[in-house]
CSV table of C-alpha atoms in Angstrom, one decimal:
chain,number,residue,atom,x,y,z
A,18,MET,CA,27.5,3.7,25.9
A,19,PRO,CA,25.2,5.5,22.7
A,20,THR,CA,23.2,2.6,21.3
A,21,SER,CA,23.7,1.7,17.6
A,22,ALA,CA,21.2,2.9,15.1
A,23,PRO,CA,19.0,0.1,13.6
A,24,ALA,CA,20.1,-1.3,10.5
A,25,PRO,CA,18.6,0.2,7.4
A,26,ALA,CA,15.6,-1.0,6.0
A,27,PRO,CA,14.8,-1.7,2.9
A,28,THR,CA,12.7,0.8,0.6
A,29,HIS,CA,11.9,-1.7,-1.9
A,30,THR,CA,10.4,-4.9,-2.7
A,31,THR,CA,9.0,-7.3,-4.6
A,32,VAL,CA,6.4,-8.3,-2.0
A,33,GLY,CA,5.5,-6.6,0.8
A,34,ILE,CA,3.8,-9.0,3.9
A,35,ILE,CA,1.7,-7.7,6.3
A,36,GLY,CA,1.5,-9.6,9.4
A,37,ALA,CA,3.5,-12.3,10.8
A,38,GLY,CA,1.1,-14.8,11.9
A,39,PRO,CA,1.3,-18.4,10.0
A,40,ALA,CA,-0.2,-16.8,6.5
A,41,GLY,CA,2.9,-14.1,6.4
A,42,LEU,CA,5.7,-15.6,7.8
A,43,LEU,CA,4.9,-19.1,5.5
A,44,LEU,CA,4.6,-17.2,2.9
A,45,ALA,CA,7.9,-15.4,3.2
A,46,ARG,CA,9.8,-18.6,3.6
A,47,LEU,CA,7.7,-20.0,0.3
A,48,LEU,CA,8.9,-17.2,-1.8
A,49,HIS,CA,12.8,-16.9,-0.3
A,50,ASN,CA,13.0,-20.5,-1.2
A,51,ALA,CA,11.7,-19.1,-4.7
A,52,GLY,CA,14.5,-16.7,-4.9
A,53,ILE,CA,11.9,-13.8,-4.8
A,54,ASP,CA,12.4,-11.2,-2.1
A,55,CYS,CA,9.9,-10.1,0.3
A,56,VAL,CA,9.7,-8.4,3.4
A,57,VAL,CA,7.7,-9.0,6.3
A,58,LEU,CA,6.2,-6.4,8.6
A,59,GLU,CA,4.8,-7.2,11.6
A,60,ASN,CA,3.0,-4.6,15.1
A,61,ARG,CA,3.7,-6.7,17.2
A,62,ASP,CA,7.2,-7.8,19.0
A,63,ARG,CA,8.1,-11.5,18.6
A,64,ALA,CA,7.7,-12.5,22.1
A,65,TYR,CA,3.9,-11.6,21.8
A,66,VAL,CA,3.4,-13.4,18.4
A,67,GLU,CA,5.5,-16.3,19.4
A,68,GLN,CA,3.3,-17.0,22.2
A,69,ARG,CA,-0.5,-16.5,20.8
A,70,GLN,CA,-2.0,-19.6,21.7
A,71,ARG,CA,-4.5,-20.5,18.5
A,72,ALA,CA,-5.2,-23.6,16.4
A,73,GLY,CA,-3.4,-27.2,16.8
A,74,ILE,CA,-4.9,-29.1,14.0
A,75,LEU,CA,-3.1,-29.2,10.9
A,76,GLU,CA,-4.0,-31.0,8.2
A,77,GLN,CA,-2.2,-33.1,5.7
A,78,GLY,CA,-1.9,-31.1,3.1
A,79,THR,CA,-0.4,-28.6,5.9
A,80,VAL,CA,1.9,-30.8,6.9
A,81,ASP,CA,3.3,-31.8,3.5
A,82,VAL,CA,3.5,-27.9,2.8
A,83,LEU,CA,5.6,-27.4,5.9
A,84,ARG,CA,7.4,-30.3,5.0
A,85,SER,CA,8.2,-28.9,1.5
A,86,ALA,CA,9.2,-25.8,2.6
A,87,GLY,CA,11.8,-27.1,4.9
A,88,ALA,CA,9.6,-26.1,8.1
A,89,GLY,CA,8.8,-29.8,9.5
A,90,GLU,CA,11.8,-30.6,11.5
A,91,ARG,CA,10.3,-30.2,14.4
A,92,MET,CA,7.1,-30.9,13.7
A,93,ASP,CA,7.4,-34.5,12.7
A,94,ARG,CA,10.1,-34.6,16.1
A,95,GLU,CA,7.1,-33.0,18.4
A,96,GLY,CA,4.1,-33.1,16.6
A,97,LEU,CA,1.4,-36.1,17.6
A,98,PRO,CA,0.2,-37.8,14.1
A,99,HIS,CA,-3.4,-38.5,14.3
A,100,ASP,CA,-5.7,-40.9,12.4
A,101,GLY,CA,-9.0,-40.5,13.7
A,102,ILE,CA,-11.3,-38.4,16.3
A,103,GLU,CA,-14.0,-39.4,18.2
A,104,ILE,CA,-17.6,-38.4,18.4
A,105,ARG,CA,-19.6,-38.9,21.3
A,106,TYR,CA,-23.5,-38.2,21.5
A,107,ASP,CA,-26.3,-39.5,23.5
A,108,ARG,CA,-24.2,-41.0,25.9
A,109,ARG,CA,-22.1,-43.3,22.9
A,110,SER,CA,-19.4,-42.9,21.6
A,111,HIS,CA,-17.8,-43.5,17.4
A,112,ARG,CA,-14.4,-43.3,16.0
A,113,ILE,CA,-13.7,-42.2,12.3
A,114,ASP,CA,-10.7,-43.4,11.0
A,115,PHE,CA,-9.1,-41.0,8.3
A,116,PRO,CA,-6.6,-43.4,6.9
A,117,SER,CA,-9.3,-45.9,6.0
A,118,LEU,CA,-11.5,-43.3,4.8
A,119,THR,CA,-9.5,-41.4,2.6
A,120,GLY,CA,-6.5,-43.5,1.4
A,121,GLY,CA,-4.6,-42.8,4.1
A,122,ARG,CA,-5.1,-39.5,5.3
A,123,ARG,CA,-4.4,-38.1,8.6
A,124,VAL,CA,-3.5,-34.6,10.5
A,125,MET,CA,-1.1,-33.7,12.9
A,126,VAL,CA,-1.9,-32.3,16.7
A,127,TYR,CA,1.2,-29.6,16.4
A,128,ALA,CA,0.4,-26.2,18.1
A,129,GLN,CA,0.2,-22.7,16.2
A,130,THR,CA,2.4,-21.2,18.3
A,131,GLU,CA,5.3,-24.0,17.9
A,132,MET,CA,4.7,-23.4,13.9
A,133,VAL,CA,5.3,-19.6,14.3
A,134,LYS,CA,8.4,-20.4,16.2
A,135,ASP,CA,9.5,-22.5,13.7
A,136,LEU,CA,9.0,-19.9,10.9
A,137,VAL,CA,10.3,-17.0,12.8
A,138,ALA,CA,13.4,-18.7,13.5
A,139,GLN,CA,14.0,-19.9,10.4
A,140,GLN,CA,13.3,-16.5,8.6
A,141,LEU,CA,15.4,-14.4,11.1
A,142,ALA,CA,18.0,-17.0,10.3
A,143,ASP,CA,18.4,-16.9,6.7
A,144,GLY,CA,15.1,-15.7,5.2
A,145,ALA,CA,14.0,-12.1,4.2
A,146,PRO,CA,13.6,-9.5,6.2
A,147,LEU,CA,11.3,-9.7,9.2
A,148,PHE,CA,10.8,-6.2,11.1
A,149,PHE,CA,8.6,-6.3,14.5
A,150,GLU,CA,7.0,-3.5,16.2
A,151,SER,CA,6.3,-2.0,12.5
A,152,GLU,CA,2.5,-0.8,12.3
A,153,VAL,CA,1.9,-0.6,9.1
A,154,THR,CA,-0.8,3.0,9.1
A,155,ARG,CA,-1.6,3.1,5.7
A,156,ILE,CA,-1.7,1.1,2.0
A,157,GLU,CA,-1.8,3.2,-1.5
A,158,GLY,CA,-1.4,2.5,-5.0
A,159,VAL,CA,-2.7,-1.2,-4.8
A,160,GLU,CA,-5.5,-0.4,-7.8
A,161,GLY,CA,-3.4,-0.4,-10.4
A,162,VAL,CA,-3.7,-3.9,-12.8
A,163,GLU,CA,0.0,-4.6,-14.1
A,164,ASP,CA,-0.1,-5.7,-17.6
A,165,ALA,CA,2.5,-8.9,-18.4
A,166,ASP,CA,4.9,-5.9,-18.7
A,167,GLY,CA,4.1,-4.5,-15.7
A,168,THR,CA,4.0,-0.9,-16.6
A,169,LYS,CA,0.1,-0.2,-17.4
A,170,GLY,CA,-2.9,0.8,-15.3
A,171,ILE,CA,-6.3,0.3,-15.5
A,172,HIS,CA,-7.3,3.1,-18.2
A,173,GLY,CA,-3.6,2.4,-20.0
A,174,THR,CA,-1.8,4.9,-18.1
A,175,LYS,CA,1.2,4.0,-15.7
A,176,ALA,CA,0.4,1.7,-13.0
A,177,PRO,CA,0.7,3.5,-9.4
A,178,THR,CA,3.2,2.3,-7.0
A,179,PRO,CA,1.8,-0.2,-4.3
A,180,THR,CA,3.0,1.5,-1.1
A,181,ILE,CA,3.0,0.3,2.4
A,182,HIS,CA,3.5,3.5,5.1
A,183,TYR,CA,4.4,1.9,8.3
A,184,HIS,CA,5.7,3.0,11.9
A,185,HIS,CA,8.7,1.1,13.2
A,186,GLN,CA,9.9,1.3,16.9
A,187,ASP,CA,13.3,2.3,16.2
A,188,ARG,CA,13.8,4.0,12.9
A,189,GLY,CA,9.9,5.9,13.1
A,190,PRO,CA,7.8,6.2,10.1
A,191,THR,CA,9.1,4.6,7.3
A,192,THR,CA,7.9,3.5,3.6
A,193,LEU,CA,8.3,0.4,1.6
A,194,THR,CA,7.2,0.2,-1.7
A,195,CYS,CA,6.2,-3.4,-3.6
A,196,ASP,CA,5.5,-4.9,-6.7
A,197,TYR,CA,2.7,-6.5,-4.8
A,198,ILE,CA,1.6,-6.1,-1.4
A,199,ALA,CA,0.0,-9.5,0.5
A,200,GLY,CA,-2.3,-8.7,3.4
A,201,CYS,CA,-2.1,-11.3,6.6
A,202,ASP,CA,-2.5,-9.1,9.7
A,203,GLY,CA,-6.0,-10.9,10.2
A,204,PHE,CA,-9.3,-9.2,10.8
A,205,HIS,CA,-8.3,-6.4,12.8
A,206,GLY,CA,-5.6,-5.5,10.5
A,207,VAL,CA,-5.8,-2.8,8.1
A,208,ALA,CA,-5.6,-4.8,4.4
A,209,ARG,CA,-8.5,-5.8,4.4
A,210,ASN,CA,-9.8,-2.1,4.4
A,211,ALA,CA,-7.9,-1.2,1.5
A,212,VAL,CA,-10.6,-2.7,-0.6
A,213,PRO,CA,-12.7,-0.1,-1.6
A,214,ALA,CA,-16.2,-0.4,0.1
A,215,GLY,CA,-18.1,-0.1,-2.7
A,216,LEU,CA,-16.1,-3.2,-4.1
A,217,ARG,CA,-16.0,-5.3,-0.5
A,218,ARG,CA,-18.5,-8.0,-0.2
A,219,THR,CA,-19.0,-9.3,3.4
A,220,TYR,CA,-20.9,-12.6,4.5
A,221,GLU,CA,-20.9,-13.5,8.0
A,222,ARG,CA,-22.7,-15.3,10.5
A,223,THR,CA,-22.8,-15.0,14.3
A,224,TYR,CA,-23.3,-18.2,16.8
A,225,PRO,CA,-25.7,-17.8,19.9
A,226,TYR,CA,-22.9,-19.3,21.8
A,227,SER,CA,-19.1,-19.0,22.6
A,228,TRP,CA,-16.1,-21.2,23.5
A,229,LEU,CA,-14.8,-21.5,27.2
A,230,GLY,CA,-11.0,-22.8,26.5
A,231,ILE,CA,-8.4,-23.9,28.9
A,232,LEU,CA,-4.9,-25.1,29.0
A,233,ALA,CA,-4.6,-27.5,31.4
A,234,GLN,CA,-1.0,-29.2,33.0
A,235,ALA,CA,-2.7,-32.5,32.7
A,236,PRO,CA,-1.8,-35.6,30.2
A,237,PRO,CA,-4.7,-35.7,27.3
A,238,ALA,CA,-7.9,-38.1,28.4
A,239,TYR,CA,-7.3,-39.9,25.3
A,240,ASP,CA,-4.5,-40.2,22.3
A,241,GLU,CA,-6.7,-38.8,19.2
A,242,LEU,CA,-9.6,-35.7,20.0
A,243,ILE,CA,-13.0,-36.1,21.3
A,244,TYR,CA,-16.2,-34.0,20.2
A,245,ALA,CA,-19.2,-34.2,22.1
A,246,HIS,CA,-22.7,-34.0,21.6
A,247,SER,CA,-24.4,-33.4,25.2
A,248,SER,CA,-28.0,-31.4,25.9
A,249,ARG,CA,-25.3,-29.9,28.5
A,250,GLY,CA,-23.7,-28.0,25.3
A,251,PHE,CA,-20.8,-29.2,23.2
A,252,ALA,CA,-17.5,-30.0,24.6
A,253,LEU,CA,-13.7,-30.7,22.9
A,254,ALA,CA,-11.0,-32.6,24.3
A,255,SER,CA,-8.0,-31.9,22.6
A,256,MET,CA,-4.1,-31.5,23.6
A,257,ARG,CA,-0.8,-29.8,22.8
A,258,SER,CA,1.6,-32.4,23.6
A,259,PRO,CA,1.9,-36.0,25.7
A,260,ALA,CA,1.5,-33.7,29.1
A,261,VAL,CA,-0.7,-30.6,28.8
A,262,SER,CA,-4.6,-30.6,27.7
A,263,ARG,CA,-6.9,-28.1,25.7
A,264,LEU,CA,-9.8,-28.2,26.3
A,265,TYR,CA,-13.1,-26.7,25.4
A,266,LEU,CA,-17.2,-26.2,26.7
A,267,GLN,CA,-19.8,-24.3,25.1
A,268,VAL,CA,-20.9,-21.3,27.0
A,269,PRO,CA,-23.5,-18.2,26.4
A,270,ASN,CA,-22.0,-15.0,24.5
A,271,GLY,CA,-20.7,-12.2,27.0
A,272,THR,CA,-19.8,-15.3,29.5
A,273,ASP,CA,-16.9,-14.2,32.2
A,274,PRO,CA,-14.3,-16.6,32.9
A,275,ALA,CA,-14.1,-15.6,36.4
A,276,ASP,CA,-17.5,-17.6,37.2
A,277,TRP,CA,-16.2,-20.6,35.9
A,278,PRO,CA,-13.6,-21.9,38.3
A,279,ASP,CA,-11.1,-25.0,38.3
A,280,ALA,CA,-13.6,-27.0,39.9
A,281,ARG,CA,-16.3,-26.4,38.0
A,282,VAL,CA,-14.9,-26.3,34.5
A,283,TRP,CA,-13.6,-30.1,35.3
A,284,ASP,CA,-17.0,-31.2,36.4
A,285,GLU,CA,-19.1,-29.8,33.4
A,286,LEU,CA,-16.2,-31.1,31.0
A,287,ASP,CA,-16.6,-34.9,32.5
A,288,ALA,CA,-20.6,-34.3,32.6
A,289,ARG,CA,-20.6,-33.3,29.0
A,290,LEU,CA,-18.1,-36.1,27.9
A,291,ALA,CA,-19.7,-39.2,29.8
A,292,THR,CA,-20.6,-42.1,28.4
A,293,ASP,CA,-22.8,-45.2,29.3
A,294,ALA,CA,-20.4,-47.7,27.9
A,295,ASP,CA,-17.3,-46.4,30.6
A,296,PRO,CA,-19.5,-44.9,33.2
A,297,GLY,CA,-16.2,-44.2,35.5
A,298,TRP,CA,-14.2,-42.7,32.4
A,299,LYS,CA,-13.3,-39.2,34.1
A,300,LEU,CA,-10.7,-37.0,33.0
A,301,GLU,CA,-7.2,-36.6,34.4
A,302,ARG,CA,-7.2,-33.1,36.3
A,303,GLY,CA,-4.0,-30.5,36.5
A,304,PRO,CA,-3.7,-26.7,37.3
A,305,ILE,CA,-5.1,-24.4,35.0
A,306,ALA,CA,-2.8,-22.5,33.2
A,307,ALA,CA,-4.9,-20.6,31.0
A,308,THR,CA,-8.3,-19.6,30.7
A,309,SER,CA,-10.5,-17.8,27.8
A,310,VAL,CA,-13.9,-17.4,25.9
A,311,LEU,CA,-13.5,-17.5,22.1
A,312,PRO,CA,-16.8,-16.1,20.2
A,313,MET,CA,-17.9,-17.9,17.6
A,314,ARG,CA,-18.4,-16.5,13.7
A,315,SER,CA,-18.4,-17.2,10.5
A,316,ARG,CA,-17.1,-14.6,8.2
A,317,VAL,CA,-15.9,-14.4,4.2
A,318,VAL,CA,-14.4,-10.8,2.4
A,319,GLU,CA,-14.4,-10.8,-1.4
A,320,PRO,CA,-12.9,-10.3,-3.5
A,321,MET,CA,-9.9,-11.6,-2.1
A,322,ARG,CA,-7.3,-9.4,-4.9
A,323,TYR,CA,-8.0,-5.7,-5.3
A,324,GLY,CA,-5.0,-4.7,-8.0
A,325,ARG,CA,-1.9,-5.3,-6.1
A,326,LEU,CA,-3.1,-6.0,-2.9
A,327,LEU,CA,-3.8,-9.6,-2.2
A,328,LEU,CA,-5.8,-11.1,1.0
A,329,ALA,CA,-5.3,-14.0,3.3
A,330,GLY,CA,-5.7,-15.9,6.0
A,331,ASP,CA,-7.9,-14.1,8.6
A,332,ALA,CA,-8.0,-10.8,6.7
A,333,ALA,CA,-10.0,-12.7,4.4
A,334,HIS,CA,-11.9,-15.3,6.1
A,335,ILE,CA,-12.7,-17.0,9.5
A,336,VAL,CA,-14.6,-19.9,10.6
A,337,PRO,CA,-15.8,-21.2,14.0
A,338,PRO,CA,-12.9,-23.8,15.3
A,339,THR,CA,-15.1,-26.2,15.3
A,340,GLY,CA,-14.0,-27.8,12.2
A,341,ALA,CA,-10.2,-26.8,12.8
A,342,LYS,CA,-10.2,-24.8,9.6
A,343,GLY,CA,-8.4,-21.6,10.5
A,344,LEU,CA,-4.8,-21.7,10.2
A,345,ASN,CA,-5.3,-24.4,7.8
A,346,LEU,CA,-7.1,-22.4,5.4
A,347,ALA,CA,-4.8,-19.5,5.6
A,348,VAL,CA,-1.7,-22.2,4.9
A,349,ALA,CA,-3.8,-23.2,1.5
A,350,ASP,CA,-4.3,-19.4,1.0
A,351,VAL,CA,-0.6,-18.4,0.4
A,352,VAL,CA,0.4,-21.6,-1.1
A,353,VAL,CA,-1.9,-20.5,-3.9
A,354,LEU,CA,-0.8,-16.9,-4.3
A,355,ALA,CA,3.1,-18.1,-4.0
A,356,ARG,CA,2.3,-20.2,-6.8
A,357,ALA,CA,0.7,-17.2,-8.5
A,358,LEU,CA,3.8,-14.7,-7.8
A,359,VAL,CA,6.3,-17.4,-8.5
A,360,GLN,CA,4.5,-17.8,-12.8
A,361,ARG,CA,4.8,-13.8,-12.4
A,362,HIS,CA,8.1,-14.0,-11.2
A,363,VAL,CA,9.5,-16.9,-13.9
A,364,THR,CA,7.1,-16.3,-16.7
A,365,GLY,CA,5.8,-13.1,-17.0
A,366,SER,CA,2.1,-14.6,-17.0
A,367,THR,CA,-0.3,-13.0,-14.3
A,368,GLU,CA,-2.4,-15.9,-15.1
A,369,LEU,CA,-2.8,-17.4,-12.0
A,370,LEU,CA,-2.8,-13.8,-9.9
A,371,ASP,CA,-5.5,-13.0,-12.2
A,372,ALA,CA,-7.2,-16.2,-10.8
A,373,TYR,CA,-6.0,-15.8,-7.3
A,374,SER,CA,-9.3,-14.4,-5.7
A,375,ASP,CA,-11.6,-17.2,-7.4
A,376,THR,CA,-9.2,-20.1,-6.5
A,377,CYS,CA,-8.9,-19.4,-2.7
A,378,LEU,CA,-12.6,-18.8,-2.5
A,379,ARG,CA,-13.6,-22.0,-4.3
A,380,ARG,CA,-11.7,-23.8,-1.1
A,381,VAL,CA,-13.4,-21.2,1.5
A,382,TRP,CA,-16.1,-21.6,1.6
A,383,ARG,CA,-16.2,-25.7,1.2
A,384,ALA,CA,-14.1,-25.1,4.5
A,385,GLU,CA,-16.8,-22.8,5.5
A,386,HIS,CA,-19.1,-25.1,5.1
A,387,PHE,CA,-17.9,-27.8,6.7
A,388,SER,CA,-17.2,-26.0,9.9
A,389,TYR,CA,-20.7,-24.4,9.8
A,390,ALA,CA,-22.1,-27.7,9.4
A,391,MET,CA,-19.8,-28.9,12.4
A,392,THR,CA,-20.8,-26.1,14.5
A,393,GLU,CA,-24.6,-26.7,13.7
A,394,LEU,CA,-24.4,-30.2,14.5
A,395,LEU,CA,-22.5,-30.9,17.6
A,396,HIS,CA,-24.2,-27.9,19.3
A,397,ALA,CA,-27.0,-26.9,21.7
A,398,ASP,CA,-28.4,-24.2,19.9
A,399,PRO,CA,-30.6,-22.0,22.8
A,400,ALA,CA,-33.2,-21.7,20.3
A,401,HIS,CA,-33.2,-25.1,19.1
A,402,SER,CA,-36.7,-27.3,19.7
A,403,ALA,CA,-36.4,-31.0,20.7
A,404,PHE,CA,-37.6,-31.7,16.9
A,405,GLU,CA,-34.1,-29.9,15.9
A,406,THR,CA,-32.1,-31.7,18.8
A,407,ARG,CA,-33.7,-35.2,17.4
A,408,LEU,CA,-32.4,-34.2,13.8
A,409,GLN,CA,-28.9,-33.5,15.3
A,410,LEU,CA,-28.3,-36.9,16.9
A,411,SER,CA,-30.1,-38.1,13.6
A,412,GLN,CA,-27.4,-36.9,11.8
A,413,LEU,CA,-24.5,-38.1,14.4
A,414,ASP,CA,-26.3,-41.6,14.1
A,415,ARG,CA,-25.9,-41.3,10.3
A,416,ILE,CA,-22.2,-40.5,10.5
A,417,ALA,CA,-21.8,-43.9,13.4
A,418,HIS,CA,-22.8,-45.6,10.4
A,419,SER,CA,-23.4,-44.8,7.3
A,420,ARG,CA,-19.8,-45.1,5.1
A,421,HIS,CA,-20.3,-42.4,2.8
A,422,ALA,CA,-21.0,-40.0,6.1
A,423,ALA,CA,-18.1,-40.7,7.9
A,424,THR,CA,-15.9,-40.7,4.4
A,425,GLU,CA,-17.6,-37.2,3.5
A,426,LEU,CA,-16.4,-36.1,7.2
A,427,ALA,CA,-12.9,-37.6,7.4
A,428,GLU,CA,-12.0,-35.8,3.9
A,429,ASN,CA,-13.0,-32.4,5.3
A,430,TYR,CA,-11.4,-32.8,8.1
A,431,THR,CA,-8.1,-34.0,6.9
A,432,GLY,CA,-8.4,-31.1,3.8
A,433,LEU,CA,-9.6,-30.6,0.5
A,434,PRO,CA,-6.7,-30.2,-1.8
A,435,ILE,CA,-5.0,-27.3,-1.6
A,436,ALA,CA,-4.3,-25.9,-4.9
A,437,PRO,CA,-4.3,-27.0,-9.3
A,438,PRO,CA,-1.2,-28.6,-9.8
A,439,SER,CA,1.7,-25.4,-10.6
A,440,PRO,CA,2.2,-24.5,-13.7
């Protein structure tokens, strides 16, 4: 029986979005709600996109955005609101209470995989076109900077047309012209490299350790996250649901997960999370469903705009996961970008688009600093002397006993303001 031909793909759209991760999908939802047409292209299939294990902590601002976008119903039903975190150090423990330090702000535990599933379902049901298995091979024509009437390029000539060349599994080579292109395709995508090397500045740091992460069919050890500084290395006890734990151990770079059988992982977690106040405390163990090693790095690419190409999320910046900022930074980027595109659509002004990179980077660098500081504070650096370890313990003790220090941590963890008010 002959198969039906694939539905025709749009040949032009206002915003071409590359990547169906949280950044691309949320941007598409915000634009759709504002009446701006867009097309989302994703090189992987739907199953892969919906199964990628990534972040699980949503800032207060991210939660608010999802709700206002109409994408928060399942999150509110199944997510786990958290009012604080526990920090363990020197075999002691201290809880940071977020609402009392931030005027009521908190975070939500809701896995990125679930957020992506929600956004994909909405997009396919009533949103703009979303094409999986569509590999972008080339971007061109983005260098023009338009005037208010959209007709002029950099030197007063007609602006070139931004064009995405991609290969769809069924349609083969396909072209999509756009007014703007949003590069939401991550660190390994093509968008970042479309910014000329001579104009692109990259700032990065690679850390001398990694995280061994496990997903276990076991109830969480505690009703909030535990961050532990230990002479044996950092440990984090997190969760995905009341029945699934997400746990991490600091390990040397290049670690092979095969060298960490289940019993060794659980024993090491218990040792690093131990406190003198409760020496009998242990994690509840269960089958480990997945194990992976996550390298730790910080990276920022500037600028986040080149002509009519705008970068968002991991295409522009990466943070170590210690501060729970990666997904939330992507959300902040696309909120700023959506506001700018709505202003352009409604008023013809490019004021917010022109400020996009600077607006985002101010927040990006604060989040980079917080993630860096948390990482340096909590990990056992192989190069550290006893002096540097004592400095870590001194700072942890200050956080435990200084309201000012605890407030700074809480304000950053629950999320800094995303962007100036809409025009």
